[in-house]
mmCIF file of C-alpha atoms in Angstrom:
data_model
loop_
_atom_site.group_PDB
_atom_site.id
_atom_site.type_symbol
_atom_site.label_atom_id
_atom_site.label_comp_id
_atom_site.label_asym_id
_atom_site.label_seq_id
_atom_site.Cartn_x
_atom_site.Cartn_y
_atom_site.Cartn_z
ATOM 1 C CA UNK X 1 -14.075 -7.153 12.041
ATOM 2 C CA UNK X 2 -13.310 -6.096 8.459
ATOM 3 C CA UNK X 3 -10.105 -4.273 7.638
ATOM 4 C CA UNK X 4 -9.784 -1.949 4.653
ATOM 5 C CA UNK X 5 -6.876 -0.774 2.525
ATOM 6 C CA UNK X 6 -7.706 2.694 1.211
ATOM 7 C CA UNK X 7 -6.078 4.741 -1.539
ATOM 8 C CA UNK X 8 -7.201 8.233 -0.562
ATOM 9 C CA UNK X 9 -5.714 9.846 -3.668
ATOM 10 C CA UNK X 10 -3.716 9.009 -6.790
ATOM 11 C CA UNK X 11 -1.608 12.136 -6.266
ATOM 12 C CA UNK X 12 2.013 11.957 -5.158
ATOM 13 C CA UNK X 13 5.122 14.126 -5.400
ATOM 14 C CA UNK X 14 7.475 11.182 -5.950
ATOM 15 C CA UNK X 15 8.498 9.172 -9.029
ATOM 16 C CA UNK X 16 9.480 5.790 -7.566
ATOM 17 C CA UNK X 17 10.704 3.468 -10.373
ATOM 18 C CA UNK X 18 8.550 0.457 -9.405
ATOM 19 C CA UNK X 19 5.357 2.426 -8.704
ATOM 20 C CA UNK X 20 2.220 1.828 -10.793
ATOM 21 C CA UNK X 21 1.875 5.590 -11.117
ATOM 22 C CA UNK X 22 5.346 5.875 -12.684
ATOM 23 C CA UNK X 23 4.631 3.007 -15.083
ATOM 24 C CA UNK X 24 1.371 4.642 -16.206
ATOM 25 C CA UNK X 25 3.042 7.989 -16.905
ATOM 26 C CA UNK X 26 5.978 6.424 -18.748
ATOM 27 C CA UNK X 27 3.566 4.375 -20.868
ATOM 28 C CA UNK X 28 0.801 6.908 -21.610
ATOM 29 C CA UNK X 29 2.469 10.282 -20.833
ATOM 30 C CA UNK X 30 -0.431 11.436 -18.680
ATOM 31 C CA UNK X 31 -1.650 11.364 -15.088
ATOM 32 C CA UNK X 32 -4.866 9.948 -13.662
ATOM 33 C CA UNK X 33 -5.530 12.322 -10.749
ATOM 34 C CA UNK X 34 -8.322 11.393 -8.365
ATOM 35 C CA UNK X 35 -9.151 11.575 -4.684
ATOM 36 C CA UNK X 36 -11.700 9.613 -2.768
ATOM 37 C CA UNK X 37 -15.084 11.099 -1.857
ATOM 38 C CA UNK X 38 -15.086 11.466 1.935
ATOM 39 C CA UNK X 39 -18.852 11.042 2.366
ATOM 40 C CA UNK X 40 -18.852 7.876 0.261
ATOM 41 C CA UNK X 41 -15.906 6.391 2.159
ATOM 42 C CA UNK X 42 -17.202 7.126 5.666
ATOM 43 C CA UNK X 43 -20.610 5.723 4.793
ATOM 44 C CA UNK X 44 -19.147 2.596 3.180
ATOM 45 C CA UNK X 45 -16.670 1.500 5.874
ATOM 46 C CA UNK X 46 -18.982 2.372 8.767
ATOM 47 C CA UNK X 47 -17.949 2.626 12.431
ATOM 48 C CA UNK X 48 -15.130 0.776 14.209
ATOM 49 C CA UNK X 49 -13.264 -0.191 11.017
ATOM 50 C CA UNK X 50 -9.546 -0.899 10.802
ATOM 51 C CA UNK X 51 -8.188 1.207 7.960
ATOM 52 C CA UNK X 52 -4.773 1.289 6.335
ATOM 53 C CA UNK X 53 -4.194 4.311 4.113
ATOM 54 C CA UNK X 54 -1.711 3.588 1.359
ATOM 55 C CA UNK X 55 -2.120 3.384 -2.396
ATOM 56 C CA UNK X 56 -0.982 1.797 -5.616
ATOM 57 C CA UNK X 57 -0.537 5.219 -7.175
ATOM 58 C CA UNK X 58 -0.773 7.963 -4.573
ATOM 59 C CA UNK X 59 0.418 8.911 -1.112
ATOM 60 C CA UNK X 60 -2.520 9.421 1.298
ATOM 61 C CA UNK X 61 -1.315 12.750 2.714
ATOM 62 C CA UNK X 62 -1.828 14.493 -0.642
ATOM 63 C CA UNK X 63 -5.619 14.232 -0.477
ATOM 64 C CA UNK X 64 -6.699 17.892 -0.506
ATOM 65 C CA UNK X 65 -8.895 17.381 2.587
ATOM 66 C CA UNK X 66 -6.808 14.804 4.394
ATOM 67 C CA UNK X 67 -7.318 16.270 7.873
ATOM 68 C CA UNK X 68 -11.092 16.293 7.370
ATOM 69 C CA UNK X 69 -10.954 12.712 6.109
ATOM 70 C CA UNK X 70 -9.063 11.575 9.215
ATOM 71 C CA UNK X 71 -11.364 13.519 11.544
ATOM 72 C CA UNK X 72 -14.466 11.951 10.032
ATOM 73 C CA UNK X 73 -13.058 8.451 10.328
ATOM 74 C CA UNK X 74 -11.888 9.051 13.911
ATOM 75 C CA UNK X 75 -15.355 10.370 14.786
ATOM 76 C CA UNK X 76 -16.582 6.937 13.650
ATOM 77 C CA UNK X 77 -14.123 5.260 16.025
ATOM 78 C CA UNK X 78 -11.958 3.888 13.211
ATOM 79 C CA UNK X 79 -8.353 2.832 13.762
ATOM 80 C CA UNK X 80 -5.938 4.298 11.222
ATOM 81 C CA UNK X 81 -2.583 3.252 9.798
ATOM 82 C CA UNK X 82 -1.181 5.978 7.533
ATOM 83 C CA UNK X 83 1.795 5.098 5.321
ATOM 84 C CA UNK X 84 3.559 8.036 3.685
ATOM 85 C CA UNK X 85 6.870 9.195 2.219
ATOM 86 C CA UNK X 86 6.412 12.288 4.386
ATOM 87 C CA UNK X 87 7.617 14.907 1.902
ATOM 88 C CA UNK X 88 6.561 18.464 1.126
ATOM 89 C CA UNK X 89 4.120 19.242 3.944
ATOM 90 C CA UNK X 90 4.627 22.107 6.403
ATOM 91 C CA UNK X 91 5.301 21.842 10.105
ATOM 92 C CA UNK X 92 1.856 23.281 10.894
ATOM 93 C CA UNK X 93 0.201 20.676 8.634
ATOM 94 C CA UNK X 94 1.837 17.870 10.612
ATOM 95 C CA UNK X 95 1.000 19.542 13.919
ATOM 96 C CA UNK X 96 -2.680 19.516 12.945
ATOM 97 C CA UNK X 97 -2.530 15.830 12.022
ATOM 98 C CA UNK X 98 -0.880 15.102 15.367
ATOM 99 C CA UNK X 99 -3.936 16.479 17.178
ATOM 100 C CA UNK X 100 -6.246 14.127 15.247
ATOM 101 C CA UNK X 101 -4.471 10.787 15.703
ATOM 102 C CA UNK X 102 -4.697 8.882 18.977
ATOM 103 C CA UNK X 103 -3.191 5.868 20.722
ATOM 104 C CA UNK X 104 -5.085 3.468 18.429
ATOM 105 C CA UNK X 105 -3.415 4.836 15.290
ATOM 106 C CA UNK X 106 -0.048 4.419 13.580
ATOM 107 C CA UNK X 107 1.912 6.738 11.304
ATOM 108 C CA UNK X 108 4.395 4.910 9.065
ATOM 109 C CA UNK X 109 7.184 6.774 7.281
ATOM 110 C CA UNK X 110 8.549 4.947 4.231
ATOM 111 C CA UNK X 111 12.184 6.017 4.256
ATOM 112 C CA UNK X 112 14.560 3.851 2.232
ATOM 113 C CA UNK X 113 17.976 4.964 3.380
ATOM 114 C CA UNK X 114 19.558 8.087 4.829
ATOM 115 C CA UNK X 115 19.802 11.620 3.459
ATOM 116 C CA UNK X 116 22.257 10.614 0.734
ATOM 117 C CA UNK X 117 20.345 7.512 -0.478
ATOM 118 C CA UNK X 118 16.608 7.800 0.278
ATOM 119 C CA UNK X 119 16.008 9.832 -2.884
ATOM 120 C CA UNK X 120 17.645 7.224 -5.156
ATOM 121 C CA UNK X 121 14.487 5.108 -5.168
ATOM 122 C CA UNK X 122 12.070 7.649 -3.686
ATOM 123 C CA UNK X 123 12.782 10.200 -6.385
ATOM 124 C CA UNK X 124 11.871 13.808 -5.461
ATOM 125 C CA UNK X 125 11.719 13.011 -1.724
ATOM 126 C CA UNK X 126 12.549 16.047 0.417
ATOM 127 C CA UNK X 127 14.688 14.923 3.351
ATOM 128 C CA UNK X 128 14.403 18.117 5.403
ATOM 129 C CA UNK X 129 10.615 18.147 5.226
ATOM 130 C CA UNK X 130 10.522 14.461 6.215
ATOM 131 C CA UNK X 131 12.661 15.144 9.283
ATOM 132 C CA UNK X 132 10.474 18.144 10.159
ATOM 133 C CA UNK X 133 7.423 15.886 10.101
ATOM 134 C CA UNK X 134 9.076 13.252 12.280
ATOM 135 C CA UNK X 135 10.232 15.848 14.811
ATOM 136 C CA UNK X 136 6.643 17.100 15.164
ATOM 137 C CA UNK X 137 5.668 13.585 16.246
ATOM 138 C CA UNK X 138 8.370 13.298 18.906
ATOM 139 C CA UNK X 139 5.513 14.047 21.321
ATOM 140 C CA UNK X 140 2.408 12.135 20.293
ATOM 141 C CA UNK X 141 -0.324 9.673 21.181
ATOM 142 C CA UNK X 142 -0.089 7.505 18.041
ATOM 143 C CA UNK X 143 2.569 4.913 17.260
ATOM 144 C CA UNK X 144 5.420 5.880 14.908
ATOM 145 C CA UNK X 145 7.138 3.402 12.576
ATOM 146 C CA UNK X 146 10.045 3.683 10.125
ATOM 147 C CA UNK X 147 9.584 1.285 7.178
ATOM 148 C CA UNK X 148 12.840 0.660 5.311
ATOM 149 C CA UNK X 149 12.802 -1.180 1.973
ATOM 150 C CA UNK X 150 16.220 -2.706 1.372
ATOM 151 C CA UNK X 151 17.912 -1.973 -1.975
ATOM 152 C CA UNK X 152 21.451 -2.477 -3.216
ATOM 153 C CA UNK X 153 22.209 1.217 -2.655
ATOM 154 C CA UNK X 154 21.034 1.360 0.977
ATOM 155 C CA UNK X 155 21.738 -2.076 2.472
ATOM 156 C CA UNK X 156 24.989 -0.794 4.014
ATOM 157 C CA UNK X 157 23.050 1.842 6.001
ATOM 158 C CA UNK X 158 20.611 -0.372 7.889
ATOM 159 C CA UNK X 159 22.483 -0.182 11.206
ATOM 160 C CA UNK X 160 22.847 3.605 11.109
ATOM 161 C CA UNK X 161 19.237 4.097 10.001
ATOM 162 C CA UNK X 162 18.033 2.008 12.935
ATOM 163 C CA UNK X 163 20.153 4.077 15.315
ATOM 164 C CA UNK X 164 18.730 7.277 13.811
ATOM 165 C CA UNK X 165 15.206 5.913 14.285
ATOM 166 C CA UNK X 166 15.930 5.616 17.998
ATOM 167 C CA UNK X 167 17.248 9.188 18.172
ATOM 168 C CA UNK X 168 14.106 10.399 16.376
ATOM 169 C CA UNK X 169 11.923 8.492 18.869
ATOM 170 C CA UNK X 170 10.309 5.976 16.533
ATOM 171 C CA UNK X 171 8.499 3.123 18.257
ATOM 172 C CA UNK X 172 9.593 0.606 15.668
ATOM 173 C CA UNK X 173 12.098 0.218 12.827
ATOM 174 C CA UNK X 174 10.877 -2.293 10.213
ATOM 175 C CA UNK X 175 12.949 -3.781 7.420
ATOM 176 C CA UNK X 176 10.927 -4.550 4.299
ATOM 177 C CA UNK X 177 12.257 -7.302 2.044
ATOM 178 C CA UNK X 178 10.700 -6.655 -1.337
ATOM 179 C CA UNK X 179 9.630 -9.364 -3.784
ATOM 180 C CA UNK X 180 9.150 -6.964 -6.705
ATOM 181 C CA UNK X 181 12.254 -8.001 -8.589
ATOM 182 C CA UNK X 182 10.700 -9.050 -11.885
ATOM 183 C CA UNK X 183 11.228 -5.420 -12.903
ATOM 184 C CA UNK X 184 14.280 -3.369 -11.897
ATOM 185 C CA UNK X 185 16.692 -6.133 -10.860
ATOM 186 C CA UNK X 186 19.576 -3.661 -10.789
ATOM 187 C CA UNK X 187 18.066 -2.377 -7.548
ATOM 188 C CA UNK X 188 18.114 -5.830 -5.921
ATOM 189 C CA UNK X 189 20.151 -6.096 -2.689
ATOM 190 C CA UNK X 190 22.113 -9.113 -1.466
ATOM 191 C CA UNK X 191 20.162 -12.350 -1.140
ATOM 192 C CA UNK X 192 19.706 -12.074 2.627
ATOM 193 C CA UNK X 193 17.548 -8.977 2.070
ATOM 194 C CA UNK X 194 15.421 -10.376 -0.776
ATOM 195 C CA UNK X 195 11.952 -11.879 -0.468
ATOM 196 C CA UNK X 196 12.198 -14.645 -3.060
ATOM 197 C CA UNK X 197 8.451 -14.654 -3.740
ATOM 198 C CA UNK X 198 9.400 -13.238 -7.142
ATOM 199 C CA UNK X 199 10.826 -16.646 -8.134
ATOM 200 C CA UNK X 200 7.461 -18.248 -7.428
ATOM 201 C CA UNK X 201 5.768 -15.536 -9.501
ATOM 202 C CA UNK X 202 8.196 -16.106 -12.348
ATOM 203 C CA UNK X 203 7.338 -19.826 -12.390
ATOM 204 C CA UNK X 204 3.628 -19.042 -12.653
ATOM 205 C CA UNK X 205 4.250 -16.846 -15.675
ATOM 206 C CA UNK X 206 6.612 -19.284 -17.433
ATOM 207 C CA UNK X 207 5.674 -22.837 -16.401
ATOM 208 C CA UNK X 208 2.088 -23.754 -17.329
ATOM 209 C CA UNK X 209 2.371 -26.999 -15.333
ATOM 210 C CA UNK X 210 3.421 -25.277 -12.119
ATOM 211 C CA UNK X 211 1.025 -25.687 -9.183
ATOM 212 C CA UNK X 212 1.104 -24.806 -5.513
ATOM 213 C CA UNK X 213 -1.197 -24.375 -2.523
ATOM 214 C CA UNK X 214 -3.196 -21.202 -1.987
ATOM 215 C CA UNK X 215 -3.234 -19.036 1.115
ATOM 216 C CA UNK X 216 -5.651 -16.182 0.313
ATOM 217 C CA UNK X 217 -4.685 -13.187 2.436
ATOM 218 C CA UNK X 218 -8.071 -11.526 2.056
ATOM 219 C CA UNK X 219 -9.870 -14.385 3.823
ATOM 220 C CA UNK X 220 -10.313 -14.735 7.573
ATOM 221 C CA UNK X 221 -12.209 -17.866 8.638
ATOM 222 C CA UNK X 222 -13.103 -18.362 4.951
ATOM 223 C CA UNK X 223 -14.682 -14.907 4.698
ATOM 224 C CA UNK X 224 -13.340 -11.806 2.874
ATOM 225 C CA UNK X 225 -12.410 -9.545 5.759
ATOM 226 C CA UNK X 226 -8.777 -8.491 5.426
ATOM 227 C CA UNK X 227 -7.263 -5.650 3.396
ATOM 228 C CA UNK X 228 -10.284 -5.079 1.158
ATOM 229 C CA UNK X 229 -9.118 -2.390 -1.252
ATOM 230 C CA UNK X 230 -10.819 0.835 -2.319
ATOM 231 C CA UNK X 231 -8.955 3.024 -4.792
ATOM 232 C CA UNK X 232 -9.030 6.806 -5.162
ATOM 233 C CA UNK X 233 -11.946 6.603 -7.623
ATOM 234 C CA UNK X 234 -14.025 4.689 -5.076
ATOM 235 C CA UNK X 235 -13.792 1.349 -6.857
ATOM 236 C CA UNK X 236 -13.749 -1.815 -4.733
ATOM 237 C CA UNK X 237 -11.280 -4.692 -5.236
ATOM 238 C CA UNK X 238 -10.492 -7.765 -3.102
ATOM 239 C CA UNK X 239 -6.957 -6.446 -2.554
ATOM 240 C CA UNK X 240 -4.537 -3.768 -3.713
ATOM 241 C CA UNK X 241 -2.831 -6.136 -6.177
ATOM 242 C CA UNK X 242 -6.138 -6.709 -7.981
ATOM 243 C CA UNK X 243 -6.454 -2.914 -8.157
ATOM 244 C CA UNK X 244 -3.183 -2.423 -10.065
ATOM 245 C CA UNK X 245 -3.187 -1.436 -13.728
ATOM 246 C CA UNK X 246 -2.090 -4.961 -14.609
ATOM 247 C CA UNK X 247 -5.267 -6.571 -13.260
ATOM 248 C CA UNK X 248 -7.980 -3.979 -12.565
ATOM 249 C CA UNK X 249 -9.652 -4.399 -15.979
ATOM 250 C CA UNK X 250 -9.254 -8.191 -16.036
ATOM 251 C CA UNK X 251 -11.708 -9.371 -13.403
ATOM 252 C CA UNK X 252 -15.346 -9.028 -12.386
ATOM 253 C CA UNK X 253 -14.282 -5.953 -10.380
ATOM 254 C CA UNK X 254 -13.409 -3.966 -13.526
ATOM 255 C CA UNK X 255 -14.272 -0.283 -13.005
ATOM 256 C CA UNK X 256 -15.690 -0.126 -16.535
ATOM 257 C CA UNK X 257 -18.973 -1.502 -15.234
ATOM 258 C CA UNK X 258 -19.116 0.800 -12.188
ATOM 259 C CA UNK X 259 -20.814 -2.141 -10.482
ATOM 260 C CA UNK X 260 -18.709 -2.096 -7.335
ATOM 261 C CA UNK X 261 -18.150 1.609 -6.716
ATOM 262 C CA UNK X 262 -18.684 2.649 -3.095
ATOM 263 C CA UNK X 263 -20.760 5.657 -4.220
ATOM 264 C CA UNK X 264 -23.664 3.408 -5.157
ATOM 265 C CA UNK X 265 -23.329 0.141 -3.215
ATOM 266 C CA UNK X 266 -22.793 -1.182 0.305
ATOM 267 C CA UNK X 267 -20.140 -3.640 1.455
ATOM 268 C CA UNK X 268 -22.806 -6.204 2.351
ATOM 269 C CA UNK X 269 -24.269 -5.959 -1.153
ATOM 270 C CA UNK X 270 -20.841 -6.559 -2.698
ATOM 271 C CA UNK X 271 -20.044 -9.556 -0.533
ATOM 272 C CA UNK X 272 -23.503 -11.079 -1.118
ATOM 273 C CA UNK X 273 -23.193 -10.756 -4.892
ATOM 274 C CA UNK X 274 -23.204 -14.213 -6.511
ATOM 275 C CA UNK X 275 -20.214 -13.511 -8.772
ATOM 276 C CA UNK X 276 -18.228 -12.057 -5.895
ATOM 277 C CA UNK X 277 -18.900 -15.100 -3.747
ATOM 278 C CA UNK X 278 -17.698 -17.343 -6.577
ATOM 279 C CA UNK X 279 -14.574 -15.226 -6.956
ATOM 280 C CA UNK X 280 -13.576 -15.518 -3.296
ATOM 281 C CA UNK X 281 -14.313 -19.247 -3.321
ATOM 282 C CA UNK X 282 -12.078 -19.635 -6.397
ATOM 283 C CA UNK X 283 -9.109 -18.163 -4.528
ATOM 284 C CA UNK X 284 -8.863 -21.260 -2.341
ATOM 285 C CA UNK X 285 -7.629 -23.524 -5.151
ATOM 286 C CA UNK X 286 -4.697 -22.841 -7.476
ATOM 287 C CA UNK X 287 -6.457 -24.317 -10.508
ATOM 288 C CA UNK X 288 -9.463 -21.996 -10.175
ATOM 289 C CA UNK X 289 -7.799 -18.858 -8.778
ATOM 290 C CA UNK X 290 -7.374 -15.649 -10.769
ATOM 291 C CA UNK X 291 -3.805 -15.103 -12.022
ATOM 292 C CA UNK X 292 -3.372 -12.200 -9.595
ATOM 293 C CA UNK X 293 -4.319 -14.457 -6.682
ATOM 294 C CA UNK X 294 -1.933 -17.149 -7.883
ATOM 295 C CA UNK X 295 0.873 -14.594 -8.071
ATOM 296 C CA UNK X 296 0.290 -13.003 -4.674
ATOM 297 C CA UNK X 297 -1.333 -15.705 -2.563
ATOM 298 C CA UNK X 298 0.146 -18.889 -3.977
ATOM 299 C CA UNK X 299 2.374 -20.450 -1.356
ATOM 300 C CA UNK X 300 6.017 -19.652 -2.033
ATOM 301 C CA UNK X 301 8.056 -22.742 -2.986
ATOM 302 C CA UNK X 302 4.903 -24.843 -2.763
#
């Protein structure tokens, strides 16, 4: 079974400091606004797929035909995980989504703090509309999860946020320990809440003699089957990290060639491509792996 990571759209209402979308706007003073073609996506992933909707740039719920997208995938017996900040949609919009999702699906709200802190990182988040959405899902078939990224400004609220998650009838409260501290270190919480993968990444960038073992997350039984990424333009990448602005133009999957766009190719054709096979094989050894793979799938403290 292949699992996919889908960016349904590059649109979002937030301006999170560490987001690729924010970096692009600050650098080029413009937006790249796209949303995935529903027909292309449904045809590409096929029936019975496991799909996580989350993006490097956008929030999935801002696709202009998001309900239709979910309906089409559910009609194909796909299992959905939808990760969202939850802002700026109406009660009726959430009620409609609640009728589409079933017991095989999960809705994840990324809420990093309480009303007085969530907006510090998730800039422009609308607390009242988030709570409205959550209250709609008090009665539901799908699973509901609160994902909480720990920052310096919200680490003191973890206990109270977990208690609130119980009041709001979440199934699960999940702490996320970020490793993205090569950028805004002023946001970094106390050490107990930090994923120190960033130190490993720093060594790769600085020490040319550094080596470690590889544990490619995209491979299952030596085959590319996990978290295969499709961005809002329909371009295929081995993972979401390879689809970031830092790497998307620096591999065989570069969108400049339009070689691996889901509008004109099948998954089987991609995975049988000679260059693609060589790429996935290269991820197994540190010396041959792409820099992105070394950064993300090199074994921490190896």
